[in-house]
């Protein structure tokens, strides 16, 4: 039965009306029946409990006729012998499990989840939490790989770090290739002096490919050892990420008989020109904003080592080989790393960096729904993004060197004839950052030249740079006399990091 | 270093040209350095190995000047103290793990994965593999729920089946609510005679809601026991599925601090009119085809018990409350259950059913890339779908009762002025299906009437029905004399199932 009620014979109810109800007796005319109960052969319909008027414990009245077969559903539902429940090479979803069991299929032959060995190598890498000596690098790639392999449907095992010792690495790889289905060897895959990966694979098996035309990710090694596929993955986190997403994922899926594409793309407008080498398929991380009803893609850092760029990225623009890049304003397909809903609920800020943006982002995230995403390109970059409708708001601090006034004249000059709200947010005093204790005793811009101090600058177009150049001119200092004037960083924090480093 | 090569001082290379190379000595002018190695303080740039000419073991020549800071990247990369790596309430993705560790964060406070107790109840349900008595139903909902809970990020535990015994069920629920974070109680949530769910929850805690205005899924119970949320889920698989996807998923996400929408929608054209009760938010399973560059949504079965409808569905159309449905041709948003890529690689067949379609689907799936998806609506339904460009092809067998010819005249009449390829595929002979051994000895259509046999028909518009009506007319048989002539099924297989049932 499809409902709770009574099973009866439809014919007996044909005369039932409001004024002339039909009375039925349990055992004689009907049996009480529940959802899912089978219908005894002598009955041909079910009347739901809501349509029954109980006149006694075992008698009911009906005031409208039942139709034969009403509320009756077959046992085994719509699955019958010989019918195809699932085709071959199908990835079983939760609902499929129900159909299989309902169809009497309690066992299916499946591809096994591949066991993936992840072997971090390198004398300079140390486990998180170990004491760091100069030159040490904390190992984290293997942890990222493990999470990715799990996402792809494999079973990851992280190995201990193997120092750069040819025989040791050979033994570990040999052993792993006997016990695991796929081997990932991390770091040492470019042509450096400690690159044992390639030699190890050549000694134990075969190297098929060393280097592919993708960027980041170029120096990957593909080979086999004891008939198991082995991938030598570059050490730089971003290179490693793209090799995982574009090669290892396919491999893990392939051995499971699954080769469908599941990257998701949206169409977006490129916020600035982007150059690419025609020799490579290049993956460019982008921020995505949903502004005035369309997606805007703003390229972010392209370095291979910047893990934060992957955290900040909302999507990846794939620039094919043979293309030299895209012009600003081009409509491009972007592989999205977040859901469209998340991207649409992201408030985009492009402009000058300030620590308060991080605090605001954190507080906003706590409240749910919206997230704040900021790209730090300096004040002028912010104004231009606002002009081109590529950001929801811009953080700026731009000194008008003629009037000494901030911001207003820039907005009027760059974004005329449009209503722009200028909100005074935080006031800040700018100064010089020096090493702890100010060992060189730098107390003015003149001191930088006088003491021959090494300087790190902010990029052209940043509010800080405009202020600096204004002050240098006022003081009659030639920028060429400042060591490192050409060395530009995009945020105050990056500048601080350079200073801390020495 | 960002590359393998040598660390040196840029100034020393400024005069280097093809004709006038600069020679550098190891230990004096440079040190060999690998990707990831730190740069000793006395050096300010790295020249990559590809740009070096080795003149001896410890001497290199350079033929172009290096730029200060080239190929140098900071330790700890772009992450510095005080910088926000991830905001609160963020779901950690693989790449985020890398950024956290690189930023020196080895521990983060996270929401725990909720432990979810799944308790199947009902005297009539039995474990798969147990011997079936009349009236027994194989338990599979709990297995589907477990797979769903895992997808949502919870940790499922399936309990043994609890028979309809009030005290027993109360004890199990009470115990579960002390050890688990969320309790799912399956079946018995509509108003039947064995409905202990509600009483059990009321006795142990509180029932907040019994019944919500969604369809399928209406009779759900929401309550709490020992301060733990408990959901009474209807027994019908499709009702259960929608309660899981729309209520339990939210619950599992909520206790993990995660409440973003991640349903994915596409815009599709509705292939036929669909009615809905304005009293409910209704979920209608649809097949999706990508035909002539746009998505077509074809509604499929709406019964609450048909597990196969969930397997066959490509998407779900959500018809809001207060709407009475949609007209044919309406552009609607459909929540997709497969990737767009999978839907675009699906060949759609709407028309008459034949077992060979299942075999073809299975063989096609084995070859990868494309899948075949067929909806069985009879031959006339197929022709009309083809006419409205809602299917890639249609399987038909339509007898022209005037000429005795098959198919051609129908295509000409219904799809004039368009090029349609008519491919002769399989030839079949149609007959009557009877019970094994043909106990009633039915050898002709006349015998059905003569022996008073119960008949199951195919629906109007099916090729089989047209043939039957043609033959009945020819033989002068009044359809009213056939018991069950009004009882229609949509496939031969459903008819066969009815006959097997008796």
PDB file of C-alpha atoms in Angstrom, chain B residues 187-286:
ATOM      1  CA  UNK B 187       9.449   4.656   8.853  1.00  0.00           C
ATOM      2  CA  UNK B 188       6.337   4.840  10.912  1.00  0.00           C
ATOM      3  CA  UNK B 189       6.087   8.601  10.598  1.00  0.00           C
ATOM      4  CA  UNK B 190       2.661   8.759   8.953  1.00  0.00           C
ATOM      5  CA  UNK B 191      -0.549   8.276  10.903  1.00  0.00           C
ATOM      6  CA  UNK B 192      -0.756   4.459  10.723  1.00  0.00           C
ATOM      7  CA  UNK B 193      -1.586   1.979  13.433  1.00  0.00           C
ATOM      8  CA  UNK B 194       2.003   1.058  14.160  1.00  0.00           C
ATOM      9  CA  UNK B 195       3.238   4.640  14.325  1.00  0.00           C
ATOM     10  CA  UNK B 196       5.239   4.639  17.475  1.00  0.00           C
ATOM     11  CA  UNK B 197       7.758   7.219  16.303  1.00  0.00           C
ATOM     12  CA  UNK B 198       5.749  10.208  17.372  1.00  0.00           C
ATOM     13  CA  UNK B 199       4.672   8.647  20.657  1.00  0.00           C
ATOM     14  CA  UNK B 200       8.232   7.613  21.462  1.00  0.00           C
ATOM     15  CA  UNK B 201       9.569  11.120  20.850  1.00  0.00           C
ATOM     16  CA  UNK B 202       6.743  12.698  22.854  1.00  0.00           C
ATOM     17  CA  UNK B 203       7.388  10.351  25.743  1.00  0.00           C
ATOM     18  CA  UNK B 204      11.131  10.943  25.812  1.00  0.00           C
ATOM     19  CA  UNK B 205      11.225  14.570  24.746  1.00  0.00           C
ATOM     20  CA  UNK B 206       9.300  16.904  22.543  1.00  0.00           C
ATOM     21  CA  UNK B 207       7.762  16.862  19.057  1.00  0.00           C
ATOM     22  CA  UNK B 208       8.136  20.266  17.399  1.00  0.00           C
ATOM     23  CA  UNK B 209       6.625  19.551  14.037  1.00  0.00           C
ATOM     24  CA  UNK B 210       4.685  16.666  12.561  1.00  0.00           C
ATOM     25  CA  UNK B 211       4.204  17.190   8.868  1.00  0.00           C
ATOM     26  CA  UNK B 212       5.690  19.853   6.617  1.00  0.00           C
ATOM     27  CA  UNK B 213       4.317  21.334   3.408  1.00  0.00           C
ATOM     28  CA  UNK B 214       6.722  19.545   1.092  1.00  0.00           C
ATOM     29  CA  UNK B 215       5.967  16.729  -1.280  1.00  0.00           C
ATOM     30  CA  UNK B 216       7.234  14.041  -1.255  1.00  0.00           C
ATOM     31  CA  UNK B 217       8.250  14.080   2.386  1.00  0.00           C
ATOM     32  CA  UNK B 218       5.193  15.541   4.087  1.00  0.00           C
ATOM     33  CA  UNK B 219       4.845  13.230   7.136  1.00  0.00           C
ATOM     34  CA  UNK B 220       8.262  14.038   8.626  1.00  0.00           C
ATOM     35  CA  UNK B 221       8.552  14.500  12.422  1.00  0.00           C
ATOM     36  CA  UNK B 222      11.010  16.987  13.951  1.00  0.00           C
ATOM     37  CA  UNK B 223      11.685  16.855  17.651  1.00  0.00           C
ATOM     38  CA  UNK B 224      14.259  16.512  20.389  1.00  0.00           C
ATOM     39  CA  UNK B 225      15.171  13.810  22.845  1.00  0.00           C
ATOM     40  CA  UNK B 226      17.724  14.426  25.620  1.00  0.00           C
ATOM     41  CA  UNK B 227      18.511  17.725  23.897  1.00  0.00           C
ATOM     42  CA  UNK B 228      19.486  15.998  20.672  1.00  0.00           C
ATOM     43  CA  UNK B 229      17.643  16.666  17.422  1.00  0.00           C
ATOM     44  CA  UNK B 230      15.615  13.694  16.192  1.00  0.00           C
ATOM     45  CA  UNK B 231      14.003  13.354  12.791  1.00  0.00           C
ATOM     46  CA  UNK B 232      11.245  10.847  12.063  1.00  0.00           C
ATOM     47  CA  UNK B 233      11.695  10.085   8.375  1.00  0.00           C
ATOM     48  CA  UNK B 234       8.900   8.620   6.237  1.00  0.00           C
ATOM     49  CA  UNK B 235       9.359   5.067   5.021  1.00  0.00           C
ATOM     50  CA  UNK B 236       8.792   5.672   1.333  1.00  0.00           C
ATOM     51  CA  UNK B 237      12.221   5.893  -0.279  1.00  0.00           C
ATOM     52  CA  UNK B 238      11.542   9.002  -2.333  1.00  0.00           C
ATOM     53  CA  UNK B 239       9.952  10.872   0.582  1.00  0.00           C
ATOM     54  CA  UNK B 240      12.905   9.829   2.698  1.00  0.00           C
ATOM     55  CA  UNK B 241      15.360  11.038   0.051  1.00  0.00           C
ATOM     56  CA  UNK B 242      13.906  14.530  -0.067  1.00  0.00           C
ATOM     57  CA  UNK B 243      13.748  14.799   3.726  1.00  0.00           C
ATOM     58  CA  UNK B 244      17.402  13.793   3.868  1.00  0.00           C
ATOM     59  CA  UNK B 245      18.473  16.262   1.166  1.00  0.00           C
ATOM     60  CA  UNK B 246      16.401  19.172   2.396  1.00  0.00           C
ATOM     61  CA  UNK B 247      16.186  18.803   6.169  1.00  0.00           C
ATOM     62  CA  UNK B 248      18.778  16.347   7.514  1.00  0.00           C
ATOM     63  CA  UNK B 249      21.540  17.792   5.305  1.00  0.00           C
ATOM     64  CA  UNK B 250      20.865  21.276   6.715  1.00  0.00           C
ATOM     65  CA  UNK B 251      20.939  19.820  10.234  1.00  0.00           C
ATOM     66  CA  UNK B 252      24.255  18.009   9.712  1.00  0.00           C
ATOM     67  CA  UNK B 253      25.749  21.142   8.140  1.00  0.00           C
ATOM     68  CA  UNK B 254      24.337  23.426  10.815  1.00  0.00           C
ATOM     69  CA  UNK B 255      25.938  21.607  13.736  1.00  0.00           C
ATOM     70  CA  UNK B 256      29.208  21.970  11.809  1.00  0.00           C
ATOM     71  CA  UNK B 257      28.769  25.729  11.471  1.00  0.00           C
ATOM     72  CA  UNK B 258      28.293  25.392   7.745  1.00  0.00           C
ATOM     73  CA  UNK B 259      25.181  26.753   6.127  1.00  0.00           C
ATOM     74  CA  UNK B 260      26.002  27.607   2.566  1.00  0.00           C
ATOM     75  CA  UNK B 261      23.785  26.461  -0.238  1.00  0.00           C
ATOM     76  CA  UNK B 262      25.535  24.077  -2.547  1.00  0.00           C
ATOM     77  CA  UNK B 263      22.719  22.917  -4.758  1.00  0.00           C
ATOM     78  CA  UNK B 264      23.569  23.569  -8.376  1.00  0.00           C
ATOM     79  CA  UNK B 265      20.992  24.798 -10.813  1.00  0.00           C
ATOM     80  CA  UNK B 266      20.722  25.070 -14.565  1.00  0.00           C
ATOM     81  CA  UNK B 267      17.989  26.678 -16.663  1.00  0.00           C
ATOM     82  CA  UNK B 268      15.927  24.248 -18.690  1.00  0.00           C
ATOM     83  CA  UNK B 269      12.791  24.228 -20.817  1.00  0.00           C
ATOM     84  CA  UNK B 270       9.941  22.131 -19.469  1.00  0.00           C
ATOM     85  CA  UNK B 271       8.890  19.456 -21.961  1.00  0.00           C
ATOM     86  CA  UNK B 272       5.350  19.146 -20.708  1.00  0.00           C
ATOM     87  CA  UNK B 273       2.800  20.843 -18.508  1.00  0.00           C
ATOM     88  CA  UNK B 274       3.106  19.897 -14.895  1.00  0.00           C
ATOM     89  CA  UNK B 275       0.482  20.403 -12.209  1.00  0.00           C
ATOM     90  CA  UNK B 276       1.279  20.874  -8.555  1.00  0.00           C
ATOM     91  CA  UNK B 277      -0.729  21.461  -5.416  1.00  0.00           C
ATOM     92  CA  UNK B 278      -0.367  25.064  -4.217  1.00  0.00           C
ATOM     93  CA  UNK B 279      -0.400  23.654  -0.661  1.00  0.00           C
ATOM     94  CA  UNK B 280       3.061  22.135  -1.003  1.00  0.00           C
ATOM     95  CA  UNK B 281       6.576  22.855  -2.099  1.00  0.00           C
ATOM     96  CA  UNK B 282       6.853  20.008  -4.553  1.00  0.00           C
ATOM     97  CA  UNK B 283       9.984  18.240  -5.755  1.00  0.00           C
ATOM     98  CA  UNK B 284       9.563  16.808  -9.226  1.00  0.00           C
ATOM     99  CA  UNK B 285      12.208  14.458 -10.570  1.00  0.00           C
ATOM    100  CA  UNK B 286      13.178  15.247 -14.135  1.00  0.00           C
TER     101      UNK B 286
END
